[in-house]
């Protein structure tokens, strides 16, 4: 259905790319200029080191490719992102890159972009399946696979725990793709591996250190830490905030309670080297160059995959020190 609109864009795209482009002009102060494309980027916010690295990567790649990037920080508010997309449509940009803070509620604005003939490329997070025809492609992480990786380590590590593994979970932003999928993938593997476990508590820390710490303090007040085996934090910031709360409660993170985090920032690895956490599932934010290639292909009307995952690894305690110098954010 979007193919039809895209075909039209594709036909004119080469001309766009080779002569002047979109009607927007550069009023953002971000990104490069020249004869490239005008790209609107509605980013989630600046809630984590991951997010900052992602914004930096996209800005640098746009500039290097000679495109003009209109960057809007959504401040973790869907309304702000929807307004940004509407502004991009008004400005008739060549393409819109959206990193949707949550999965639902995008149908109307995506339809408006399609009606205007402007292709939408999702970066990082996805939207609900019902809206799949309204964007062209998504480049980002396979969040369910990240959750499965965390689950595989937990299932192996606690396989011999006859009493049942007691788990606390710090979820990401409620309704976001990484929170939904990291949770689903994790428990899918614990179940398929037959681990005997109990979810003692599971709350959102909104992907921030402050909220992660506050939620962990509540967990500690409500349940104590005795007998809790594992904390699964959906990102580094929440895990690092929780580590502070655990230390302030007089316990030893990484020993009294084992900890898994997702992202793999420098700060996360430093905590790992200090023995304060046990497993890191990488989520890679540095895909700006790849994103520019996808945007160019889409505007050129080339066939693109509906989803392109970025490459990501996993790291246990034996690997933290060697890997730390390689971290880019
Ligand atoms: O969508 C990716 C997630 O968003 C990262 O894991 C997290 O740190 C960020 O806030």
mmCIF file of C-alpha atoms and ligand atoms in Angstrom:
data_model
loop_
_atom_site.group_PDB
_atom_site.id
_atom_site.type_symbol
_atom_site.label_atom_id
_atom_site.label_comp_id
_atom_site.label_asym_id
_atom_site.label_seq_id
_atom_site.Cartn_x
_atom_site.Cartn_y
_atom_site.Cartn_z
ATOM 1 C CA UNK A 1 0.000 0.000 0.000
ATOM 2 C CA UNK A 2 2.818 2.397 0.774
ATOM 3 C CA UNK A 3 4.658 0.898 -2.185
ATOM 4 C CA UNK A 4 2.481 2.944 -4.551
ATOM 5 C CA UNK A 5 3.388 6.206 -2.885
ATOM 6 C CA UNK A 6 7.001 5.133 -2.708
ATOM 7 C CA UNK A 7 7.096 4.279 -6.369
ATOM 8 C CA UNK A 8 6.237 7.901 -7.061
ATOM 9 C CA UNK A 9 8.880 9.073 -4.667
ATOM 10 C CA UNK A 10 11.355 6.641 -6.190
ATOM 11 C CA UNK A 11 10.753 7.960 -9.685
ATOM 12 C CA UNK A 12 11.555 11.485 -8.640
ATOM 13 C CA UNK A 13 14.117 10.560 -6.060
ATOM 14 C CA UNK A 14 17.153 10.518 -8.274
ATOM 15 C CA UNK A 15 16.318 13.991 -9.398
ATOM 16 C CA UNK A 16 15.869 15.000 -5.777
ATOM 17 C CA UNK A 17 19.184 13.493 -4.851
ATOM 18 C CA UNK A 18 21.114 14.983 -7.707
ATOM 19 C CA UNK A 19 19.671 18.465 -7.777
ATOM 20 C CA UNK A 20 18.116 20.384 -4.941
ATOM 21 C CA UNK A 21 16.106 18.602 -2.339
ATOM 22 C CA UNK A 22 12.989 18.847 -0.153
ATOM 23 C CA UNK A 23 11.339 22.105 0.617
ATOM 24 C CA UNK A 24 12.524 22.287 4.214
ATOM 25 C CA UNK A 25 15.748 24.245 4.201
ATOM 26 C CA UNK A 26 17.984 23.973 7.256
ATOM 27 C CA UNK A 27 16.517 25.620 10.311
ATOM 28 C CA UNK A 28 17.750 23.086 12.824
ATOM 29 C CA UNK A 29 21.343 24.068 13.281
ATOM 30 C CA UNK A 30 22.057 20.318 13.237
ATOM 31 C CA UNK A 31 23.510 18.139 10.547
ATOM 32 C CA UNK A 32 25.154 19.143 7.325
ATOM 33 C CA UNK A 33 24.024 21.046 4.301
ATOM 34 C CA UNK A 34 24.667 20.970 0.577
ATOM 35 C CA UNK A 35 22.994 19.038 -2.195
ATOM 36 C CA UNK A 36 21.910 16.112 -0.105
ATOM 37 C CA UNK A 37 18.541 15.137 1.286
ATOM 38 C CA UNK A 38 16.549 16.920 3.941
ATOM 39 C CA UNK A 39 15.788 14.380 6.655
ATOM 40 C CA UNK A 40 13.589 14.941 9.698
ATOM 41 C CA UNK A 41 14.613 12.890 12.732
ATOM 42 C CA UNK A 42 12.172 12.586 15.650
ATOM 43 C CA UNK A 43 14.398 11.104 18.357
ATOM 44 C CA UNK A 44 13.077 9.570 21.609
ATOM 45 C CA UNK A 45 14.957 11.870 23.989
ATOM 46 C CA UNK A 46 18.231 11.951 25.879
ATOM 47 C CA UNK A 47 17.456 9.480 28.651
ATOM 48 C CA UNK A 48 20.616 7.372 28.458
ATOM 49 C CA UNK A 49 24.215 7.211 27.270
ATOM 50 C CA UNK A 50 22.889 4.867 24.572
ATOM 51 C CA UNK A 51 20.486 7.537 23.325
ATOM 52 C CA UNK A 52 23.132 10.273 23.279
ATOM 53 C CA UNK A 53 25.483 7.993 21.328
ATOM 54 C CA UNK A 54 22.676 7.205 18.892
ATOM 55 C CA UNK A 55 21.859 10.891 18.312
ATOM 56 C CA UNK A 56 25.552 11.712 17.843
ATOM 57 C CA UNK A 57 25.991 8.835 15.401
ATOM 58 C CA UNK A 58 23.007 9.876 13.262
ATOM 59 C CA UNK A 59 24.013 13.564 13.250
ATOM 60 C CA UNK A 60 27.608 12.776 12.287
ATOM 61 C CA UNK A 61 26.538 10.352 9.553
ATOM 62 C CA UNK A 62 24.061 12.831 8.057
ATOM 63 C CA UNK A 63 26.701 15.530 7.982
ATOM 64 C CA UNK A 64 29.305 13.199 6.461
ATOM 65 C CA UNK A 65 26.828 12.175 3.751
ATOM 66 C CA UNK A 66 26.015 15.817 2.945
ATOM 67 C CA UNK A 67 22.405 15.587 4.129
ATOM 68 C CA UNK A 68 20.565 18.176 6.206
ATOM 69 C CA UNK A 69 19.198 16.691 9.417
ATOM 70 C CA UNK A 70 16.323 18.360 11.220
ATOM 71 C CA UNK A 71 16.698 16.903 14.699
ATOM 72 C CA UNK A 72 13.982 16.998 17.367
ATOM 73 C CA UNK A 73 14.506 15.628 20.899
ATOM 74 C CA UNK A 74 11.138 14.104 21.852
ATOM 75 C CA UNK A 75 11.930 14.234 25.589
ATOM 76 C CA UNK A 76 10.359 10.785 25.966
ATOM 77 C CA UNK A 77 6.940 12.299 25.086
ATOM 78 C CA UNK A 78 4.929 10.803 22.243
ATOM 79 C CA UNK A 79 3.038 14.076 21.692
ATOM 80 C CA UNK A 80 6.319 15.919 21.120
ATOM 81 C CA UNK A 81 7.356 13.318 18.555
ATOM 82 C CA UNK A 82 3.984 13.461 16.785
ATOM 83 C CA UNK A 83 4.248 17.281 16.543
ATOM 84 C CA UNK A 84 7.764 16.928 15.167
ATOM 85 C CA UNK A 85 6.601 14.506 12.474
ATOM 86 C CA UNK A 86 3.757 16.881 11.550
ATOM 87 C CA UNK A 87 6.264 19.749 11.273
ATOM 88 C CA UNK A 88 8.466 17.617 9.028
ATOM 89 C CA UNK A 89 5.448 16.911 6.804
ATOM 90 C CA UNK A 90 4.647 20.627 6.602
ATOM 91 C CA UNK A 91 8.253 21.324 5.658
ATOM 92 C CA UNK A 92 8.066 18.615 2.956
ATOM 93 C CA UNK A 93 11.264 16.900 3.994
ATOM 94 C CA UNK A 94 12.534 14.096 1.763
ATOM 95 C CA UNK A 95 12.298 11.426 4.450
ATOM 96 C CA UNK A 96 11.283 11.127 8.084
ATOM 97 C CA UNK A 97 13.237 9.039 10.568
ATOM 98 C CA UNK A 98 11.210 8.191 13.648
ATOM 99 C CA UNK A 99 12.458 6.462 16.800
ATOM 100 C CA UNK A 100 9.063 5.889 18.418
ATOM 101 C CA UNK A 101 9.083 6.193 22.211
ATOM 102 C CA UNK A 102 6.198 3.698 22.518
ATOM 103 C CA UNK A 103 4.743 1.119 20.124
ATOM 104 C CA UNK A 104 1.122 2.270 19.860
ATOM 105 C CA UNK A 105 -0.668 5.465 18.813
ATOM 106 C CA UNK A 106 1.128 6.237 15.550
ATOM 107 C CA UNK A 107 -1.509 5.328 12.962
ATOM 108 C CA UNK A 108 -2.842 8.832 12.282
ATOM 109 C CA UNK A 109 0.481 10.615 11.907
ATOM 110 C CA UNK A 110 2.013 7.794 9.857
ATOM 111 C CA UNK A 111 -1.027 7.939 7.589
ATOM 112 C CA UNK A 112 -0.508 11.721 7.231
ATOM 113 C CA UNK A 113 3.096 11.138 6.151
ATOM 114 C CA UNK A 114 2.003 8.504 3.658
ATOM 115 C CA UNK A 115 -0.701 10.816 2.283
ATOM 116 C CA UNK A 116 1.978 13.499 1.835
ATOM 117 C CA UNK A 117 4.194 10.992 -0.032
ATOM 118 C CA UNK A 118 6.982 11.218 2.552
ATOM 119 C CA UNK A 119 8.574 7.891 3.472
ATOM 120 C CA UNK A 120 8.984 7.070 7.161
ATOM 121 C CA UNK A 121 11.950 4.995 8.292
ATOM 122 C CA UNK A 122 11.913 3.680 11.847
ATOM 123 C CA UNK A 123 15.230 3.823 13.672
ATOM 124 C CA UNK A 124 15.842 1.852 16.867
ATOM 125 C CA UNK A 125 12.324 1.125 18.216
ATOM 126 C CA UNK A 126 9.349 -0.350 16.400
ATOM 127 C CA UNK A 127 5.614 0.297 16.309
ATOM 128 C CA UNK A 128 2.750 -2.150 16.699
ATOM 129 C CA UNK A 129 2.201 -4.675 13.908
ATOM 130 C CA UNK A 130 -1.078 -3.047 12.837
ATOM 131 C CA UNK A 131 0.908 -0.024 11.591
ATOM 132 C CA UNK A 132 3.442 -2.017 9.591
ATOM 133 C CA UNK A 133 2.163 -0.862 6.204
ATOM 134 C CA UNK A 134 2.598 2.777 7.221
ATOM 135 C CA UNK A 135 6.379 2.792 7.449
ATOM 136 C CA UNK A 136 8.900 1.572 4.927
ATOM 137 C CA UNK A 137 11.530 -0.157 7.016
ATOM 138 C CA UNK A 138 13.084 -0.385 10.478
ATOM 139 C CA UNK A 139 16.784 -0.389 11.314
ATOM 140 C CA UNK A 140 17.636 -1.237 14.901
ATOM 141 C CA UNK A 141 18.017 -3.929 17.510
ATOM 142 C CA UNK A 142 16.179 -7.207 17.791
ATOM 143 C CA UNK A 143 14.988 -6.519 21.331
ATOM 144 C CA UNK A 144 13.354 -9.922 21.769
ATOM 145 C CA UNK A 145 16.667 -11.553 20.876
ATOM 146 C CA UNK A 146 18.409 -9.350 23.457
ATOM 147 C CA UNK A 147 15.915 -10.619 26.036
ATOM 148 C CA UNK A 148 16.532 -14.219 24.926
ATOM 149 C CA UNK A 149 20.295 -13.740 25.347
ATOM 150 C CA UNK A 150 19.760 -12.469 28.894
ATOM 151 C CA UNK A 151 17.390 -15.382 29.554
ATOM 152 C CA UNK A 152 19.851 -17.955 28.222
ATOM 153 C CA UNK A 153 22.552 -16.744 30.633
ATOM 154 C CA UNK A 154 20.133 -16.695 33.572
ATOM 155 C CA UNK A 155 18.789 -20.164 32.756
ATOM 156 C CA UNK A 156 22.311 -21.580 32.621
ATOM 157 C CA UNK A 157 23.611 -19.694 35.658
ATOM 158 C CA UNK A 158 20.711 -20.684 37.910
ATOM 159 C CA UNK A 159 19.984 -24.142 36.465
ATOM 160 C CA UNK A 160 21.049 -25.845 39.695
ATOM 161 C CA UNK A 161 19.065 -23.486 41.950
ATOM 162 C CA UNK A 162 16.660 -26.034 43.425
ATOM 163 C CA UNK A 163 14.766 -23.503 45.596
ATOM 164 C CA UNK A 164 13.646 -21.485 42.582
ATOM 165 C CA UNK A 165 15.413 -18.383 41.289
ATOM 166 C CA UNK A 166 13.965 -15.183 42.725
ATOM 167 C CA UNK A 167 14.007 -12.381 40.156
ATOM 168 C CA UNK A 168 13.520 -8.613 40.229
ATOM 169 C CA UNK A 169 12.969 -6.888 36.897
ATOM 170 C CA UNK A 170 13.509 -3.227 36.055
ATOM 171 C CA UNK A 171 11.570 -2.666 32.856
ATOM 172 C CA UNK A 172 12.171 0.118 30.360
ATOM 173 C CA UNK A 173 9.598 2.748 29.417
ATOM 174 C CA UNK A 174 6.093 1.287 29.663
ATOM 175 C CA UNK A 175 4.725 0.456 26.215
ATOM 176 C CA UNK A 176 8.081 0.805 24.449
ATOM 177 C CA UNK A 177 9.291 -1.892 22.075
ATOM 178 C CA UNK A 178 12.480 -2.649 24.041
ATOM 179 C CA UNK A 179 10.575 -2.977 27.332
ATOM 180 C CA UNK A 180 7.932 -5.249 25.807
ATOM 181 C CA UNK A 181 10.319 -7.389 23.789
ATOM 182 C CA UNK A 182 13.196 -7.657 26.280
ATOM 183 C CA UNK A 183 10.704 -8.915 28.849
ATOM 184 C CA UNK A 184 9.038 -11.358 26.450
ATOM 185 C CA UNK A 185 12.319 -12.774 25.126
ATOM 186 C CA UNK A 186 13.779 -13.220 28.617
ATOM 187 C CA UNK A 187 10.874 -15.136 30.102
ATOM 188 C CA UNK A 188 10.344 -17.111 26.891
ATOM 189 C CA UNK A 189 13.796 -18.659 27.370
ATOM 190 C CA UNK A 190 13.430 -19.196 31.125
ATOM 191 C CA UNK A 191 10.217 -21.115 30.379
ATOM 192 C CA UNK A 192 11.584 -23.072 27.432
ATOM 193 C CA UNK A 193 14.676 -24.025 29.480
ATOM 194 C CA UNK A 194 12.440 -25.135 32.348
ATOM 195 C CA UNK A 195 14.042 -22.855 34.956
ATOM 196 C CA UNK A 196 12.244 -22.888 38.299
ATOM 197 C CA UNK A 197 11.826 -19.163 38.974
ATOM 198 C CA UNK A 198 9.646 -16.558 40.630
ATOM 199 C CA UNK A 199 9.204 -12.924 39.526
ATOM 200 C CA UNK A 200 9.303 -11.243 42.923
ATOM 201 C CA UNK A 201 8.602 -7.802 41.411
ATOM 202 C CA UNK A 202 8.712 -6.092 38.044
ATOM 203 C CA UNK A 203 8.300 -2.335 37.546
ATOM 204 C CA UNK A 204 9.286 0.323 35.021
ATOM 205 C CA UNK A 205 12.282 2.552 35.703
ATOM 206 C CA UNK A 206 11.697 4.428 32.427
ATOM 207 C CA UNK A 207 15.249 3.717 31.193
ATOM 208 C CA UNK A 208 16.750 6.350 33.530
ATOM 209 C CA UNK A 209 19.248 6.015 36.406
ATOM 210 C CA UNK A 210 17.126 8.134 38.761
ATOM 211 C CA UNK A 211 13.979 6.100 38.266
ATOM 212 C CA UNK A 212 15.895 2.824 38.267
ATOM 213 C CA UNK A 213 17.381 3.725 41.645
ATOM 214 C CA UNK A 214 14.030 4.855 43.057
ATOM 215 C CA UNK A 215 12.274 1.657 41.932
ATOM 216 C CA UNK A 216 15.075 -0.487 43.350
ATOM 217 C CA UNK A 217 14.753 1.327 46.681
ATOM 218 C CA UNK A 218 11.052 0.477 46.678
ATOM 219 C CA UNK A 219 11.838 -3.165 45.825
ATOM 220 C CA UNK A 220 14.254 -3.280 48.770
ATOM 221 C CA UNK A 221 11.756 -1.687 51.156
ATOM 222 C CA UNK A 222 8.982 -4.030 50.029
ATOM 223 C CA UNK A 223 10.829 -7.338 49.691
ATOM 224 C CA UNK A 224 14.276 -6.893 51.254
ATOM 225 C CA UNK A 225 17.204 -8.388 49.376
ATOM 226 C CA UNK A 226 17.701 -11.620 51.306
ATOM 227 C CA UNK A 227 16.972 -14.538 49.039
ATOM 228 C CA UNK A 228 16.759 -12.408 45.871
ATOM 229 C CA UNK A 229 19.016 -14.019 43.285
ATOM 230 C CA UNK A 230 18.869 -11.867 40.185
ATOM 231 C CA UNK A 231 18.122 -8.351 38.969
ATOM 232 C CA UNK A 232 17.331 -8.057 35.268
ATOM 233 C CA UNK A 233 17.621 -4.375 34.268
ATOM 234 C CA UNK A 234 16.471 -3.503 30.750
ATOM 235 C CA UNK A 235 19.261 -0.921 30.356
ATOM 236 C CA UNK A 236 22.542 0.272 31.834
ATOM 237 C CA UNK A 237 21.212 3.415 33.485
ATOM 238 C CA UNK A 238 18.553 1.593 35.481
ATOM 239 C CA UNK A 239 21.055 -1.106 36.425
ATOM 240 C CA UNK A 240 23.590 1.472 37.577
ATOM 241 C CA UNK A 241 20.938 3.322 39.589
ATOM 242 C CA UNK A 242 19.894 0.023 41.173
ATOM 243 C CA UNK A 243 23.513 -0.773 42.058
ATOM 244 C CA UNK A 244 23.647 2.466 44.060
ATOM 245 C CA UNK A 245 20.456 1.538 45.894
ATOM 246 C CA UNK A 246 21.807 -1.966 46.658
ATOM 247 C CA UNK A 247 25.070 -0.526 48.019
ATOM 248 C CA UNK A 248 23.204 2.021 50.122
ATOM 249 C CA UNK A 249 21.217 -0.894 51.568
ATOM 250 C CA UNK A 250 24.501 -2.437 52.695
ATOM 251 C CA UNK A 251 24.568 -5.263 50.149
ATOM 252 C CA UNK A 252 27.158 -6.179 47.526
ATOM 253 C CA UNK A 253 25.875 -5.904 43.944
ATOM 254 C CA UNK A 254 27.175 -8.656 41.691
ATOM 255 C CA UNK A 255 27.607 -11.010 44.680
ATOM 256 C CA UNK A 256 24.630 -10.791 47.046
ATOM 257 C CA UNK A 257 22.444 -10.318 43.992
ATOM 258 C CA UNK A 258 23.518 -11.081 40.448
ATOM 259 C CA UNK A 259 22.768 -8.422 37.829
ATOM 260 C CA UNK A 260 22.144 -8.426 34.086
ATOM 261 C CA UNK A 261 22.063 -5.145 32.152
ATOM 262 C CA UNK A 262 21.337 -4.348 28.500
ATOM 263 C CA UNK A 263 23.273 -1.752 26.406
ATOM 264 C CA UNK A 264 26.972 -2.009 27.209
ATOM 265 C CA UNK A 265 28.069 1.567 27.815
ATOM 266 C CA UNK A 266 31.502 2.423 29.211
ATOM 267 C CA UNK A 267 29.905 3.044 32.602
ATOM 268 C CA UNK A 268 28.214 -0.348 32.434
ATOM 269 C CA UNK A 269 31.484 -2.111 31.625
ATOM 270 C CA UNK A 270 33.308 -0.177 34.367
ATOM 271 C CA UNK A 271 30.757 -1.463 36.872
ATOM 272 C CA UNK A 272 31.349 -4.933 35.461
ATOM 273 C CA UNK A 273 35.126 -4.622 35.851
ATOM 274 C CA UNK A 274 34.513 -3.540 39.465
ATOM 275 C CA UNK A 275 32.565 -6.787 39.984
ATOM 276 C CA UNK A 276 29.239 -5.001 40.519
ATOM 277 C CA UNK A 277 27.334 -6.786 37.781
ATOM 278 C CA UNK A 278 27.527 -10.126 36.050
ATOM 279 C CA UNK A 279 26.306 -10.076 32.452
ATOM 280 C CA UNK A 280 25.975 -7.482 29.691
ATOM 281 C CA UNK A 281 23.760 -7.869 26.636
ATOM 282 C CA UNK A 282 24.916 -5.391 24.027
ATOM 283 C CA UNK A 283 22.515 -2.964 22.357
ATOM 284 C CA UNK A 284 24.324 -1.083 19.617
ATOM 285 C CA UNK A 285 23.406 2.599 19.054
ATOM 286 C CA UNK A 286 26.140 3.434 16.538
ATOM 287 C CA UNK A 287 24.263 2.831 13.301
ATOM 288 C CA UNK A 288 24.152 6.342 11.795
ATOM 289 C CA UNK A 289 26.091 5.428 8.644
ATOM 290 C CA UNK A 290 23.915 2.387 8.019
ATOM 291 C CA UNK A 291 20.811 4.523 8.595
ATOM 292 C CA UNK A 292 21.908 7.064 5.986
ATOM 293 C CA UNK A 293 22.359 4.238 3.461
ATOM 294 C CA UNK A 294 18.862 2.975 4.230
ATOM 295 C CA UNK A 295 17.358 6.464 3.896
ATOM 296 C CA UNK A 296 19.114 6.987 0.561
ATOM 297 C CA UNK A 297 17.890 3.610 -0.725
ATOM 298 C CA UNK A 298 14.336 4.356 0.339
ATOM 299 C CA UNK A 299 14.317 7.796 -1.271
ATOM 300 C CA UNK A 300 15.815 6.255 -4.411
ATOM 301 C CA UNK A 301 12.913 3.803 -4.481
ATOM 302 C CA UNK A 302 15.149 0.734 -4.021
ATOM 303 C CA UNK A 303 13.783 -2.436 -2.451
ATOM 304 C CA UNK A 304 14.678 -2.579 1.233
ATOM 305 C CA UNK A 305 14.128 -5.215 3.906
ATOM 306 C CA UNK A 306 11.254 -4.510 6.275
ATOM 307 C CA UNK A 307 13.638 -4.958 9.221
ATOM 308 C CA UNK A 308 17.428 -4.783 9.366
ATOM 309 C CA UNK A 309 18.915 -5.794 12.735
ATOM 310 C CA UNK A 310 22.171 -4.239 13.908
ATOM 311 C CA UNK A 311 24.972 -6.523 15.112
ATOM 312 C CA UNK A 312 25.246 -7.080 18.857
ATOM 313 C CA UNK A 313 27.135 -9.343 21.250
ATOM 314 C CA UNK A 314 27.064 -10.534 24.861
ATOM 315 C CA UNK A 315 29.729 -10.295 27.558
ATOM 316 C CA UNK A 316 30.284 -12.156 30.812
ATOM 317 C CA UNK A 317 32.601 -11.300 33.701
ATOM 318 C CA UNK A 318 35.603 -12.937 32.029
ATOM 319 C CA UNK A 319 35.318 -10.477 29.117
ATOM 320 C CA UNK A 320 34.545 -7.114 30.771
ATOM 321 C CA UNK A 321 38.112 -5.861 31.224
ATOM 322 C CA UNK A 322 39.287 -6.726 27.710
ATOM 323 C CA UNK A 323 36.180 -5.230 26.130
ATOM 324 C CA UNK A 324 36.096 -1.942 28.091
ATOM 325 C CA UNK A 325 38.598 -0.057 25.842
ATOM 326 C CA UNK A 326 36.482 -0.941 22.800
ATOM 327 C CA UNK A 327 33.299 0.673 24.030
ATOM 328 C CA UNK A 328 32.251 3.679 21.954
ATOM 329 C CA UNK A 329 29.779 5.279 24.354
HETATM 330 O O1 LIG B 1 15.574 1.703 22.472
HETATM 331 C C1 LIG B 1 16.851 1.411 22.953
HETATM 332 C C2 LIG B 1 16.887 1.661 24.431
HETATM 333 O O2 LIG B 1 16.543 2.999 24.675
HETATM 334 C C3 LIG B 1 18.222 1.480 25.112
HETATM 335 O O3 LIG B 1 18.441 0.210 25.617
HETATM 336 C C4 LIG B 1 18.072 2.423 26.266
HETATM 337 O O4 LIG B 1 19.246 2.680 26.958
HETATM 338 C C5 LIG B 1 17.449 3.577 25.600
HETATM 339 O O5 LIG B 1 16.867 4.458 26.440
#
